[in-house]
Short mmCIF file of C-alpha atoms in Angstrom, two decimals:
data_model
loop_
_atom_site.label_atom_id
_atom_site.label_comp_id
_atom_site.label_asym_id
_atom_site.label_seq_id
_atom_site.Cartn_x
_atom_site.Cartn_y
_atom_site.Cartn_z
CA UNK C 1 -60.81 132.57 58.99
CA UNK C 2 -58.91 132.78 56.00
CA UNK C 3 -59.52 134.80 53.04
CA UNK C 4 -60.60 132.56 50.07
CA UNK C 5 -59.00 134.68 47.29
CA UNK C 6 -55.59 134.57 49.18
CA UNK C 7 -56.02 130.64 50.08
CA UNK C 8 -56.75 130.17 46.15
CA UNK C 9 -53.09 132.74 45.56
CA UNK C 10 -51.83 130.28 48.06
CA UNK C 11 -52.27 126.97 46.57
CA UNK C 12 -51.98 128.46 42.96
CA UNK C 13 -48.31 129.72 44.21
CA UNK C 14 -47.33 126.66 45.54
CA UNK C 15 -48.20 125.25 41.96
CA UNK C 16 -45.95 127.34 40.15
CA UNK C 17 -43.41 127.05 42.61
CA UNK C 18 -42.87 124.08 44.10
CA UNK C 19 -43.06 125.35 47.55
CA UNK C 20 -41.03 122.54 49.41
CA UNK C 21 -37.96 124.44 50.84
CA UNK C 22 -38.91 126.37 53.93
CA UNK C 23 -35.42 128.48 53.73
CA UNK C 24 -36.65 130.28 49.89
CA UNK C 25 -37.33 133.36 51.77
CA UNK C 26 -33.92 133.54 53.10
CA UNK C 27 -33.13 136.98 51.73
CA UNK C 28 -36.48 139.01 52.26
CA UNK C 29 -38.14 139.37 55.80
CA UNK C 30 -40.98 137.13 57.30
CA UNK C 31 -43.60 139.77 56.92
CA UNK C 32 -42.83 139.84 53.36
CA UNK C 33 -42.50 136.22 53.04
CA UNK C 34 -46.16 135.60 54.31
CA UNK C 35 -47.55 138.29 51.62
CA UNK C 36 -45.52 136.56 48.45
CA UNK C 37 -47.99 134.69 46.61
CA UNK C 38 -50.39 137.51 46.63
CA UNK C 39 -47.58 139.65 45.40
CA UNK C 40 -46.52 137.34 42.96
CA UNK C 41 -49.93 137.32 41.26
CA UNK C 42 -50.03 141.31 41.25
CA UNK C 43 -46.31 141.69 39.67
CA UNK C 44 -47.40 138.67 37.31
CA UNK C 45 -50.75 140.59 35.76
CA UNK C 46 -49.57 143.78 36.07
CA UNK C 47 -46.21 142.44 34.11
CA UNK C 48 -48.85 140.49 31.20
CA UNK C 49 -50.86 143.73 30.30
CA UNK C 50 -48.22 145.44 29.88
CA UNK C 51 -46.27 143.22 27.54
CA UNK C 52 -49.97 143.05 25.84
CA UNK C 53 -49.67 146.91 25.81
CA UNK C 54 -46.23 146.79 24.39
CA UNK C 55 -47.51 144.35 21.06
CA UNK C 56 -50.20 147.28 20.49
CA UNK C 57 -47.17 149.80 20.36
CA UNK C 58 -44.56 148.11 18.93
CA UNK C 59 -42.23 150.70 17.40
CA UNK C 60 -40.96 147.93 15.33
CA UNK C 61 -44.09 146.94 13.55
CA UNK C 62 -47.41 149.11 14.89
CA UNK C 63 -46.01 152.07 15.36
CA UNK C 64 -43.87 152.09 12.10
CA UNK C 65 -46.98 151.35 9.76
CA UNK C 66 -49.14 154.21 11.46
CA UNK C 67 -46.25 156.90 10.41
CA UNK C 68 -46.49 155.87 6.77
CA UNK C 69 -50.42 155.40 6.79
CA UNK C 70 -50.63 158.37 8.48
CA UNK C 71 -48.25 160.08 5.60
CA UNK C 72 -45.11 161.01 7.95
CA UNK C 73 -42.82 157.92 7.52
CA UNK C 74 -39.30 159.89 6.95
CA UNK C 75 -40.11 159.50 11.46
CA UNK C 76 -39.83 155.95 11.38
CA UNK C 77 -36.24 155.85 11.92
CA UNK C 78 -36.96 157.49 15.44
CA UNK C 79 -39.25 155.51 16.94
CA UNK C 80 -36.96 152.54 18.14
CA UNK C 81 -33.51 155.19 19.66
CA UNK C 82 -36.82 156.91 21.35
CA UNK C 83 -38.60 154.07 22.78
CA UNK C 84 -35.28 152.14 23.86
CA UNK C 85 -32.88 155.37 25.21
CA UNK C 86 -35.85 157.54 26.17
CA UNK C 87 -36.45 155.50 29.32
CA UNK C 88 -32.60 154.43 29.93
CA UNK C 89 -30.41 157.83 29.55
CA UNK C 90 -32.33 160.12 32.59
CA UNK C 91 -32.31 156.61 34.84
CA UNK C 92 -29.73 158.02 37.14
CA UNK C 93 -31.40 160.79 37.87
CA UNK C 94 -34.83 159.04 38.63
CA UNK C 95 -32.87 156.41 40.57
CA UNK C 96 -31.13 158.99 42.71
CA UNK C 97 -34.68 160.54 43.44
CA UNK C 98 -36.79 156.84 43.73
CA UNK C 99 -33.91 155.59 46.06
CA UNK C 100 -34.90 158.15 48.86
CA UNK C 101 -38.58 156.53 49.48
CA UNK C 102 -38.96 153.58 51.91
CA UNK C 103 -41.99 152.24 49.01
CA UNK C 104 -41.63 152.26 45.92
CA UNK C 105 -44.27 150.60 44.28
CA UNK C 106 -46.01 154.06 43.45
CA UNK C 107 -43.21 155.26 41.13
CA UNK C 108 -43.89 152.05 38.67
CA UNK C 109 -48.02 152.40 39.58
CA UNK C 110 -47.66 156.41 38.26
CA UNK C 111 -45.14 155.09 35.44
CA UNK C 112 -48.00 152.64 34.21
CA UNK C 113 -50.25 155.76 35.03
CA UNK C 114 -48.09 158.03 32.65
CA UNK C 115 -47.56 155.01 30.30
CA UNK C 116 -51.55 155.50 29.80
CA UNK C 117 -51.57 159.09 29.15
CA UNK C 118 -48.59 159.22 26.59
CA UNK C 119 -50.69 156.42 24.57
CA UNK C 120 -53.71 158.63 24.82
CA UNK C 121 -52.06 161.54 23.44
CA UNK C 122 -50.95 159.26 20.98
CA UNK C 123 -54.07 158.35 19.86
CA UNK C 124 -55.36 161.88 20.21
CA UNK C 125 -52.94 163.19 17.41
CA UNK C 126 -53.49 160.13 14.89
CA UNK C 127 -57.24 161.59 14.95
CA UNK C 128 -57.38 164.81 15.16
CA UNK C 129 -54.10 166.01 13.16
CA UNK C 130 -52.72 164.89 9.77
CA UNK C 131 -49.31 163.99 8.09
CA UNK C 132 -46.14 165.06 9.88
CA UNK C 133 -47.92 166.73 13.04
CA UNK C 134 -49.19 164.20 13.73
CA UNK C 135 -46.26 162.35 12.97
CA UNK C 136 -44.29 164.89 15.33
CA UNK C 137 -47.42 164.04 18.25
CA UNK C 138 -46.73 160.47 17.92
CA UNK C 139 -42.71 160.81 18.54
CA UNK C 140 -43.44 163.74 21.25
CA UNK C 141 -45.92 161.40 22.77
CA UNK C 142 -43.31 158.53 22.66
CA UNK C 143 -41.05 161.07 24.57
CA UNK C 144 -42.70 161.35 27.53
CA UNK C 145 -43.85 157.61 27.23
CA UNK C 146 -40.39 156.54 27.55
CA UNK C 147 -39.85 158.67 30.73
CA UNK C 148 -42.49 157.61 32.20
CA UNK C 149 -41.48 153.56 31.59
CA UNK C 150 -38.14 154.71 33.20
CA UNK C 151 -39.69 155.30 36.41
CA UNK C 152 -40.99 151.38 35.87
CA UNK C 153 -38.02 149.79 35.15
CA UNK C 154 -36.31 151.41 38.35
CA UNK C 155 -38.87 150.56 40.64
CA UNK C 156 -39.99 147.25 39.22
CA UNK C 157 -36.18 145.42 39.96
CA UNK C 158 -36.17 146.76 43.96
CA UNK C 159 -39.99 145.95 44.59
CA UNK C 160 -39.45 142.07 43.00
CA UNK C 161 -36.12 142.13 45.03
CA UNK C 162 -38.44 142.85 48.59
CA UNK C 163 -41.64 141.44 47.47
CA UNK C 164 -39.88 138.05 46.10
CA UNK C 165 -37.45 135.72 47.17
CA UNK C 166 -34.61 134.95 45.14
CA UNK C 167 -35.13 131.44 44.00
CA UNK C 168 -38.77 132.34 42.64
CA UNK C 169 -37.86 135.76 40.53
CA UNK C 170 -36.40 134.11 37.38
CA UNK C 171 -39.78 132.20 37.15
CA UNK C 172 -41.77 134.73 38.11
CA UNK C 173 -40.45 137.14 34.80
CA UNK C 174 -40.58 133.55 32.91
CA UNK C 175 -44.09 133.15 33.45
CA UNK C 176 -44.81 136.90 32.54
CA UNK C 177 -43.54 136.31 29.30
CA UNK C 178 -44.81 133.07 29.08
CA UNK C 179 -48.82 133.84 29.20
CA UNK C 180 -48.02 137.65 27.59
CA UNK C 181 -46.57 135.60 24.51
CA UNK C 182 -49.46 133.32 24.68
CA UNK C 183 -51.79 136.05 24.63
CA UNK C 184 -50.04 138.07 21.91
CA UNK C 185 -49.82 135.45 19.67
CA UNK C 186 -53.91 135.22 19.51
CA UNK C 187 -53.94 139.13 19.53
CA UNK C 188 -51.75 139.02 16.65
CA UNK C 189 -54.08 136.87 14.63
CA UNK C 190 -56.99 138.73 15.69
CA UNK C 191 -55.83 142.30 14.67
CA UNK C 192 -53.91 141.31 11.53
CA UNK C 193 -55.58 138.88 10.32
CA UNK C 194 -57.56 140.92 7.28
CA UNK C 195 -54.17 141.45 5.07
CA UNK C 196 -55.46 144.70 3.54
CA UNK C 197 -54.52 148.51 4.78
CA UNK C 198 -55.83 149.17 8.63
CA UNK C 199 -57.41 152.74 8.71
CA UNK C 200 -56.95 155.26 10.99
CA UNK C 201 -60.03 154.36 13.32
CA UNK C 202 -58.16 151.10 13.65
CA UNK C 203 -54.99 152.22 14.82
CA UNK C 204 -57.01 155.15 17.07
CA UNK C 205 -58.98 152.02 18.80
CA UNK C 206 -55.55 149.57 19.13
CA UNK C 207 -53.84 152.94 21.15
CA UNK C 208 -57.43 153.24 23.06
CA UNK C 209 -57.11 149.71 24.03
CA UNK C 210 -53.39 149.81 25.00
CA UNK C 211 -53.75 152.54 27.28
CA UNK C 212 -56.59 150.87 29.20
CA UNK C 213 -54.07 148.09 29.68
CA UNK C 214 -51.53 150.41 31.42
CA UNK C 215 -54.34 151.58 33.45
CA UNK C 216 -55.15 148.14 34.87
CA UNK C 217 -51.93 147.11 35.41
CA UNK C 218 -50.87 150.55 37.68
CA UNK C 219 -54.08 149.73 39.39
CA UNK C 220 -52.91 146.05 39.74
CA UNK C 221 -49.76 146.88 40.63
CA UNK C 222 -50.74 149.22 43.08
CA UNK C 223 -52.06 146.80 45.78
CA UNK C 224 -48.84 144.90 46.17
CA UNK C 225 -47.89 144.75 49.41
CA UNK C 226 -44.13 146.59 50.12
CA UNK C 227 -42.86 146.71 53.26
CA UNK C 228 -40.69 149.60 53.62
CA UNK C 229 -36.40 149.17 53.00
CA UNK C 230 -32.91 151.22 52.80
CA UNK C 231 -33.33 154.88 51.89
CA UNK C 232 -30.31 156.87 50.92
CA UNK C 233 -29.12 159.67 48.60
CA UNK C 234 -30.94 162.85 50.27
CA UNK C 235 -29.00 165.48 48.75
CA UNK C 236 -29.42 166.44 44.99
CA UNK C 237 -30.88 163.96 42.44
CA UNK C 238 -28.41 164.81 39.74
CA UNK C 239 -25.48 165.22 42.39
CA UNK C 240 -26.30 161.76 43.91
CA UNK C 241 -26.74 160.28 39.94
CA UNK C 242 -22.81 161.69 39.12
CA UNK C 243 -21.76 160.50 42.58
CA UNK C 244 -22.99 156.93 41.45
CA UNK C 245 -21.17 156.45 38.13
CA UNK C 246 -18.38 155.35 41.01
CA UNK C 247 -19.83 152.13 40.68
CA UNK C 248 -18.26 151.68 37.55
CA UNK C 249 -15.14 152.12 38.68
CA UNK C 250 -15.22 150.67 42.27
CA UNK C 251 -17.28 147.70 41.71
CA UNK C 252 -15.37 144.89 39.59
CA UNK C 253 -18.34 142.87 39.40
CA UNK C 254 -21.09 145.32 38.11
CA UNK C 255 -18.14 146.48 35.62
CA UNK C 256 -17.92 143.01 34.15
CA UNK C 257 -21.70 142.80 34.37
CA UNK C 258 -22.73 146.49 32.32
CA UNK C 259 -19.39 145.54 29.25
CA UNK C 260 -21.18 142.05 29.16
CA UNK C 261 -24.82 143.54 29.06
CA UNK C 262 -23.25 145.91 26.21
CA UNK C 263 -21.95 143.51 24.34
CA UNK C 264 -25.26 141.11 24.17
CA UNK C 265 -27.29 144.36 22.45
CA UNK C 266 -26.56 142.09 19.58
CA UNK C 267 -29.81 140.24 20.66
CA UNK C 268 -31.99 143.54 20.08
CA UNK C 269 -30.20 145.35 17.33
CA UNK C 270 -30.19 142.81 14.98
CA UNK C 271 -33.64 141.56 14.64
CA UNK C 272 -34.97 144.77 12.14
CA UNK C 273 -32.08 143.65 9.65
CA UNK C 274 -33.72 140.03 9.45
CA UNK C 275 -36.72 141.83 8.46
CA UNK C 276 -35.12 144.26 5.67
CA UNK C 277 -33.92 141.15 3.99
CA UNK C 278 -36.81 139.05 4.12
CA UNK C 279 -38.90 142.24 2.66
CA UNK C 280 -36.29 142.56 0.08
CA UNK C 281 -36.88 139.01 -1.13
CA UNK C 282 -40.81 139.10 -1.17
CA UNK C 283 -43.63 141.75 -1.33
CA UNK C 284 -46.14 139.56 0.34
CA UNK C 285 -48.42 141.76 2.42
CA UNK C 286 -48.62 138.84 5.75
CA UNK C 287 -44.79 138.63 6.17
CA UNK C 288 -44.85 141.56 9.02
CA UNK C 289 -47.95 139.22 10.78
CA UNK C 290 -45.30 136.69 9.99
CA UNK C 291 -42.35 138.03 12.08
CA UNK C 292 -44.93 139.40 15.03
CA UNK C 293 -46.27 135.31 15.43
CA UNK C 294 -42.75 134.61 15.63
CA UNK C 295 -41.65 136.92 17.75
CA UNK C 296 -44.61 136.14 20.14
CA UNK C 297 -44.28 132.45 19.50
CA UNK C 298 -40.79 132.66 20.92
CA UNK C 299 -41.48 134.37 23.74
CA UNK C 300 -43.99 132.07 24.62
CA UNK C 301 -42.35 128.83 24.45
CA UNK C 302 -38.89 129.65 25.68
CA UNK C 303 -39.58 132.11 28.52
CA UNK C 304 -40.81 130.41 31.17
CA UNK C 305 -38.13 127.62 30.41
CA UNK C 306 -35.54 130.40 30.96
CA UNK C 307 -36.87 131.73 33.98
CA UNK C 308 -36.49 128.29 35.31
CA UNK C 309 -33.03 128.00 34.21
CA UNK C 310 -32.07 131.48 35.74
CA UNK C 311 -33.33 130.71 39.08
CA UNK C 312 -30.27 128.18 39.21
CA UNK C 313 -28.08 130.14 36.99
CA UNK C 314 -28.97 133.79 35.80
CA UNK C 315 -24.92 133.61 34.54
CA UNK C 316 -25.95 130.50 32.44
CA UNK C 317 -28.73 131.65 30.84
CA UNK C 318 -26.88 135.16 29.66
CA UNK C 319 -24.02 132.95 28.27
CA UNK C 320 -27.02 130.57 26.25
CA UNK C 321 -28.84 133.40 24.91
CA UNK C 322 -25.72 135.07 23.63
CA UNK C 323 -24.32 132.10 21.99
CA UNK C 324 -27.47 131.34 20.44
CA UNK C 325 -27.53 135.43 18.92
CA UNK C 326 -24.42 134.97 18.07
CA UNK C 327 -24.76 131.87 16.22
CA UNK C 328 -27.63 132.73 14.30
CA UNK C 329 -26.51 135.79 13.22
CA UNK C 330 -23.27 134.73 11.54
CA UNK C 331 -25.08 131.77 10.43
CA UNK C 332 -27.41 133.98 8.36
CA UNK C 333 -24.70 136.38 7.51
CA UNK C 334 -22.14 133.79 6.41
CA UNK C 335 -25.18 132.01 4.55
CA UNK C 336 -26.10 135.85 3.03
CA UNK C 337 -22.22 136.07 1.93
CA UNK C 338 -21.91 132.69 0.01
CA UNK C 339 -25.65 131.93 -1.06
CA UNK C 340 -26.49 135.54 -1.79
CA UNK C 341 -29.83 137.31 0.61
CA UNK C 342 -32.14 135.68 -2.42
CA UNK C 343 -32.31 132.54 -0.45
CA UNK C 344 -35.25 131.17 -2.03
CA UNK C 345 -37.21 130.34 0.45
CA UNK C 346 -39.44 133.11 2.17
CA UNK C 347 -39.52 130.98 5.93
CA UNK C 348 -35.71 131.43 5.98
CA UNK C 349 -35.24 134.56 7.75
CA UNK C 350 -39.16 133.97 10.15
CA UNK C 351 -37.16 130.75 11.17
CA UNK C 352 -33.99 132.87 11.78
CA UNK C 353 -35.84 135.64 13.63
CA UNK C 354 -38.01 132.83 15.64
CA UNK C 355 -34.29 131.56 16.62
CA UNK C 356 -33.01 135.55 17.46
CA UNK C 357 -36.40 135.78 19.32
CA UNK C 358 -35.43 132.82 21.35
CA UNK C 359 -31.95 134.51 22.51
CA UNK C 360 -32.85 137.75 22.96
CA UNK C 361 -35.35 136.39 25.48
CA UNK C 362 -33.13 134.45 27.38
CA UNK C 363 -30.61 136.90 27.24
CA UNK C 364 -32.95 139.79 28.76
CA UNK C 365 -34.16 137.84 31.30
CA UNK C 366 -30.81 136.22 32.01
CA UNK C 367 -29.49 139.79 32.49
CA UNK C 368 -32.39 141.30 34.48
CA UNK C 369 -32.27 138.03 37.36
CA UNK C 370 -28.67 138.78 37.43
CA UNK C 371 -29.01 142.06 38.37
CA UNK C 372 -31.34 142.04 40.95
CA UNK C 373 -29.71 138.85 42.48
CA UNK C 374 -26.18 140.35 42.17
CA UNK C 375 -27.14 143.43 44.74
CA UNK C 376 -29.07 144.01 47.60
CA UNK C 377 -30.86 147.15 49.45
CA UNK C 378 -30.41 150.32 48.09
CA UNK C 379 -27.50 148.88 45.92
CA UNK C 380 -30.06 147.29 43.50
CA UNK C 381 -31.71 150.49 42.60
CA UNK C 382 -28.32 152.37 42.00
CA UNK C 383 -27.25 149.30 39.91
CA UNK C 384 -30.28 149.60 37.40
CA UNK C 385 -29.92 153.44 37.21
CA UNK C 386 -26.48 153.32 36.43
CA UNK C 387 -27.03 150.08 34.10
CA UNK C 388 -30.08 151.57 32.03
CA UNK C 389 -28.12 154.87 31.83
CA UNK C 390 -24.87 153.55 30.26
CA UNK C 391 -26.67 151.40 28.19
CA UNK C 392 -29.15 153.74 27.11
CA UNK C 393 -26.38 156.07 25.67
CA UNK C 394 -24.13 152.91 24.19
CA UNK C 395 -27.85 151.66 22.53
CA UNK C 396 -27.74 155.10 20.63
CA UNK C 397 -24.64 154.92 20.19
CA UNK C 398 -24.35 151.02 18.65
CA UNK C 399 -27.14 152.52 16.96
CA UNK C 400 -25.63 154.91 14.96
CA UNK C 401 -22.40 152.88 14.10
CA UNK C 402 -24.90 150.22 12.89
CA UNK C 403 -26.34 152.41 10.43
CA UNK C 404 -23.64 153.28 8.96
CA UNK C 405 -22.35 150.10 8.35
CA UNK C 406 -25.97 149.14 6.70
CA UNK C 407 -24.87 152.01 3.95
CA UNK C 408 -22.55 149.01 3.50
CA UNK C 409 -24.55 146.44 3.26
CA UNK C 410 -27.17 144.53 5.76
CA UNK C 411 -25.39 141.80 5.49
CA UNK C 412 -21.98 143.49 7.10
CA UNK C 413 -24.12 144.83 9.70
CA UNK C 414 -25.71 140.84 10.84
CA UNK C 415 -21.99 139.77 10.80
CA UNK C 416 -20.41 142.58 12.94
CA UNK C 417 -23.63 142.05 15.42
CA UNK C 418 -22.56 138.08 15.07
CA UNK C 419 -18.99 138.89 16.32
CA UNK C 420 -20.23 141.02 18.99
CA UNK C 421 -22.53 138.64 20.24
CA UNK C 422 -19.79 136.47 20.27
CA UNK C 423 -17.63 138.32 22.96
CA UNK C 424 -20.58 139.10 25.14
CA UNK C 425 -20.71 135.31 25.44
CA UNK C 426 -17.08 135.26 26.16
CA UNK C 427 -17.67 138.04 29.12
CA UNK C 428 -20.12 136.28 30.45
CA UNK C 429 -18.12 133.03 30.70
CA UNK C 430 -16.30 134.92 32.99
CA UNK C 431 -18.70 136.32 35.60
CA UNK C 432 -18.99 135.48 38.87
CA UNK C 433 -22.01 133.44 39.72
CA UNK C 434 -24.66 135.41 42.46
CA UNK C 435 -27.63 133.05 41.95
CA UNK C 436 -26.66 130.39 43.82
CA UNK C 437 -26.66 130.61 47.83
#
């Protein structure tokens, strides 16, 4: 007789799916074909609380106004190199060390586990220590959180690539982003809806709450069912991580792929200067709740729409998002140039972040489904260890030529983004298609 919770997964799946092609689980085994829907489910929840988790610790908006409530916001500029890099940089060496177990599941389940713990400490120096130690707790805290999400990001790409088949991963991140938008966008109204100053107990309670989420979702993520697969790399972690920067300059393909994924940072890096001119142009206290129901309203409506899109064409949906980040940008910065940043109107730069929003959705998701299509085996884990790494050190890097150009202007730094935008849509033009069969 037949379990009712996994006939419900079952008809729930084929919902979502369209189940009607009995050759989708062409590139995973039977035994993992049967347990999909189930698995799909898991990955999905334990995917939503975390992007829930992520709103509650945004180093862009949460995070930012608790170091200057808290009286330490010369750390502000930290928070995003930290949050981003932290968890990209050491991936080589995780991968190297994750790549050696036949089930990997546990490394993203004691990631969300770690996740939990970093937000607790969080919390725990917002209470009980004042000004710039607990300023210092917070980024020390955001240290080890960062490691710890590295160890998610590694493990999350080969488990979907076992656990789900090809034509049904685009959707399944689509989805995830989908209902964690959907659910963001009401948080985002319930917590900041009073305009005036949060207090401390408030932002103590909102870390509270977000590590409970990472909690859940390790637990969730936990009972996925992983066969075992390839195991490699036995000799020393770091030795094996050096050994795999080869990649780089064997592979043609995942060279094209990491220049292109450089290129599209444009996506991320640009959406703080959006906000710096809108602030300039208006003191109104419920912009920031302004930009966060944008940026969640974005994700919302366009995810799932991409994930469909990048089940047919992950190569696509890369060369979309760019061209829409690219467009935007220079559109604002020309705009900036000729009309001066005084535009006028305060829903100017919401509507252009709501657009940037957009992209940079597409383009992430675009990016991760090409990945995990583009390799197989162990290859997919040393492809987002090598990936993450590189980018992690060009992200602080972009990061720091970026800033200098905002001693500039804002403006100059929008149009330079723009350009480069503009040639990671190029580079993707020219990639080789690996979604298709």
């Amino acid at each position: 007789m037949q379990n009712p919770k996994t006939d419900t997964a079952d008809r729930l799946y084929n919902l979502i799916a369209n189940e009607e092609d009995a050759r989708v689980c062409t590139d995973i085994p039977d035994e993992a074909c049967r347990e999909v829907p189930r698995n799909f489910f898991l990955i999905l929840g334990s995917n939503v609380l975390t992007k829930l988790g992520d709103l509650l610790i945004s180093p862009k908006t949460v995070l930012a106004w608790l170091l200057s409530a808290i009286g330490a916001p010369a750390l502000v500029a930290w928070l995003v190199p930290i949050r981003e890099s932290g968890s990209m940089v050491p991936q080589m060496v995780i991968g190297a060390w994750v790549r050696r177990k036949p089930v990997r599941k546990w490394f993203w389940t004691l990631g969300s586990f770690g996740q939990s713990a970093s937000v607790l400490a969080m919390a725990a120096s917002v209470w009980f220590l004042e000004g710039y130690a607990a300023g210092w707790g917070v980024l020390g805290a955001l240290v080890l959180f960062s490691l710890a999400r590295g160890f998610c990001s590694i493990s999350m790409k080969d488990v979907q690539g076992k656990c789900i088949p090809k034509k049904r991963r685009g959707r399944l991140a689509g989805l995830a982003s989908t209902i964690g938008g959907s659910a963001t966008v009401v948080l985002t109204v319930v917590l900041f809806w009073d305009r005036g100053e949060p207090g401390v107990l408030f932002y103590t309670l909102l870390l509270l709450l977000a590590a409970g989420l990472w909690i859940v979702a390790g637990l969730l993520f936990a009972s996925v069912d992983e066969y075992e697969g390839e195991t490699g790399g036995g000799g020393n972690a770091l030795r094996e991580a050096v050994k795999s920067l080869s990649l780089l300059r064997d592979d043609a393909l995942f060279r094209h792929f990491v220049i292109t994924r450089a290129l599209l940072l444009c996506s991320a890096l640009a959406s703080p200067y959006f906000v710096v001119l809108a602030q300039k142009n208006t003191d109104n206290g419920w912009l920031l709740g302004v930009f966060l129901l944008a940026s969640s309203l974005a994700s919302s409506v366009s995810a799932s729409v991409w994930g469909w899109m990048a089940d047919t064409s992950s190569r696509k949906v890369m060369i979309r998002g760019g061209a829409m980040a690219s467009g935007v940008c220079l559109i604002v910065g020309i705009t900036a140039v000729v009309a001066g940043t005084d535009l006028g109107s305060v829903w100017f730069y919401p509507g252009a972040f709501f657009v940037l929003s957009i992209a940079h959705a597409g383009v992430r998701l675009g990016r991760k489904t090409y990945l995990v299509d583009m390799a197989g085996g162990n290859k997919r884990t040393d492809y987002t260890a090598v990936s993450n790494t590189v980018i992690g050190c060009l992200l602080l890097l972009t990061g720091g030529l970026t800033a200098l150009v905002s001693m500039v202007s804002n403006v100059a730094v929008i149009l330079v983004l723009g350009l480069m935008g503009l040639a990671g849509m190029l580079s993707a033009l020219r990639l080789q298609e690996v979604t298709a069969d």
